[in-house]
PDB file of C-alpha atoms in Angstrom:
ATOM      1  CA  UNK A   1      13.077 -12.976 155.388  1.00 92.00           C
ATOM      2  CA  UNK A   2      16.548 -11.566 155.878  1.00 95.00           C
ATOM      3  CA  UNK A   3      16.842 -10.677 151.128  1.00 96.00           C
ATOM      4  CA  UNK A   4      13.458  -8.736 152.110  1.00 97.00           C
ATOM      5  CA  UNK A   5      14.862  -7.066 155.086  1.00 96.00           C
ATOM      6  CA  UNK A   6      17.797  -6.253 153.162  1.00 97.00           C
ATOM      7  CA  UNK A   7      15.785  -4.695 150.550  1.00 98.00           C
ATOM      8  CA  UNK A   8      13.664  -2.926 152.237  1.00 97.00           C
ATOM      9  CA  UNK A   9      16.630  -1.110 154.383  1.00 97.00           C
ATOM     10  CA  UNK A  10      18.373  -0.661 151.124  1.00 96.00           C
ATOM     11  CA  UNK A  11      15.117   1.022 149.922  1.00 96.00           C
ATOM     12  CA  UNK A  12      14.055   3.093 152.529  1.00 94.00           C
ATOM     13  CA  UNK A  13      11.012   4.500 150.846  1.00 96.00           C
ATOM     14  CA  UNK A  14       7.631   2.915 150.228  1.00 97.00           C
ATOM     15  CA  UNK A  15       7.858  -0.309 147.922  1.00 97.00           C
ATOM     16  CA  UNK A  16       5.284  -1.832 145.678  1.00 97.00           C
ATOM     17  CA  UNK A  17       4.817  -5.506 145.930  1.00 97.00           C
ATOM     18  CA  UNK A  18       4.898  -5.673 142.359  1.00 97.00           C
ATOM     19  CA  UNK A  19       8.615  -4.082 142.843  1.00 97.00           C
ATOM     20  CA  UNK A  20       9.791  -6.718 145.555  1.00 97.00           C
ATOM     21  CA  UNK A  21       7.961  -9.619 142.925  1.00 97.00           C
ATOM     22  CA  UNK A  22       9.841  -8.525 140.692  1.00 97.00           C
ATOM     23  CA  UNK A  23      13.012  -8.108 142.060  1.00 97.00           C
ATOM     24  CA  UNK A  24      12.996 -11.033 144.811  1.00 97.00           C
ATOM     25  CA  UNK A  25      10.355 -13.382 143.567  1.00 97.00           C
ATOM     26  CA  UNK A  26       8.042 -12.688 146.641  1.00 97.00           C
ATOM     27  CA  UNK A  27       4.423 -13.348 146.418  1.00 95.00           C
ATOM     28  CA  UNK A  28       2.446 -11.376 148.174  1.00 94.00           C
ATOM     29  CA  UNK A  29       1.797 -13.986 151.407  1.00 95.00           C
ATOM     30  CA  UNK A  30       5.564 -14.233 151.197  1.00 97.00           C
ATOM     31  CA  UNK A  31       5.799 -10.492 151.820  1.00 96.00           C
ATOM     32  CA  UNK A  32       3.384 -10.567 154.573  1.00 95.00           C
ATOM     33  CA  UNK A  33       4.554 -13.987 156.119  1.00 96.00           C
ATOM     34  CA  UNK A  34       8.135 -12.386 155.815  1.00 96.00           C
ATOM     35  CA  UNK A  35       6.879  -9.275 157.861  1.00 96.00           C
ATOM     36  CA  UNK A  36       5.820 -10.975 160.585  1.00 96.00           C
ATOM     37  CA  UNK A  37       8.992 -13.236 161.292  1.00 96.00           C
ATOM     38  CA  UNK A  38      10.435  -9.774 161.497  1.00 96.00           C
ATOM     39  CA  UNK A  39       8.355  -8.340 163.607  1.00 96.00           C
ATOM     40  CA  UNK A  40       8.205 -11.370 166.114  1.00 96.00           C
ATOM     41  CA  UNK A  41      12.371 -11.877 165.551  1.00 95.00           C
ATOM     42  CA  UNK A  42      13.029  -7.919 166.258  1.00 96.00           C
ATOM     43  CA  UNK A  43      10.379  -6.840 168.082  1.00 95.00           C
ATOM     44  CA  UNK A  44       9.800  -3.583 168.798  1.00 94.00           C
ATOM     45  CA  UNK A  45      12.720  -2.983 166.408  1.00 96.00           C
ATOM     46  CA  UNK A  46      10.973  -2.857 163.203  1.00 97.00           C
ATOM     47  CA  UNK A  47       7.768  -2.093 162.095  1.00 96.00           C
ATOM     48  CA  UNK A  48       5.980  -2.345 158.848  1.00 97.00           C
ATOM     49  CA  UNK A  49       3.185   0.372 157.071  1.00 97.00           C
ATOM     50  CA  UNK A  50       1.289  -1.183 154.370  1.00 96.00           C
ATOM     51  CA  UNK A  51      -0.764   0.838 151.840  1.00 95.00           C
ATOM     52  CA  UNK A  52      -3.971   0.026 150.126  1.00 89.00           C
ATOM     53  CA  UNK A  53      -2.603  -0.278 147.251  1.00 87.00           C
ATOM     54  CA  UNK A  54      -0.489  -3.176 147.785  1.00 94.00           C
ATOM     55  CA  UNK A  55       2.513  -1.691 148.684  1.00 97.00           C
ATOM     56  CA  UNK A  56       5.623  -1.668 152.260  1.00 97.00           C
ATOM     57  CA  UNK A  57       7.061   0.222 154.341  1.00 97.00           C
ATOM     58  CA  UNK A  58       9.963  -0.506 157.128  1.00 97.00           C
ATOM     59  CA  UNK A  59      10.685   2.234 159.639  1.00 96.00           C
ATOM     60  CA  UNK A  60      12.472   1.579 163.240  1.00 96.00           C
ATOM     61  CA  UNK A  61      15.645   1.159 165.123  1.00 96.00           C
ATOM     62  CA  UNK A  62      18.124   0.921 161.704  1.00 95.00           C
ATOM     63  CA  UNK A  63      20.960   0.214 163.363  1.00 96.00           C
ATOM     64  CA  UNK A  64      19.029  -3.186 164.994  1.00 96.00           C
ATOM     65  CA  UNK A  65      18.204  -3.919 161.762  1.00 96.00           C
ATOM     66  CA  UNK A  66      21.509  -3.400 160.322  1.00 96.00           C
ATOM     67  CA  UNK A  67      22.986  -5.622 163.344  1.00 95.00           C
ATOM     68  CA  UNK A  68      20.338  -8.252 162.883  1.00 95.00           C
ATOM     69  CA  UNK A  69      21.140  -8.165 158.877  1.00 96.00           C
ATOM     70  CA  UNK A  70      24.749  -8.806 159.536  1.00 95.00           C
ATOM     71  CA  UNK A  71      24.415 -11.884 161.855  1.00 91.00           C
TER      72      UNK A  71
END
């Protein structure tokens, strides 16, 4: 959860699932499994858009999510 985290606050922009497959080896339940840990770990935190088109987005308190990232 934490490698798609990091990637996503790397990102900062709207990435495909394809993208994070490709680059971390997630499968799409992964992804959404992974989101949820998040959210219930962070709370209020974090928070995740998805698109249609099979796609992520993380938007919230950064610096929690830098803090939890560095524990």
């Amino acid at each position: 959860m934490k490698q798609l985290l990091a990637f996503l606050y790397k990102n900062r922009r709207m990435v495909s699932f394809k993208e994070i497959e490709t680059q971390l080896g997630f499968s799409e339940s992964k992804i959404n499994n992974a989101c949820k840990e998040a959210e219930f770990r962070l709370g209020h935190n974090v928070k995740f858009f998805f698109a249609e088109e099979g796609a992520v987005f993380m938007s919230g308190n950064m610096a929690r999510i830098a803090e939890y990232l560095d524990s």
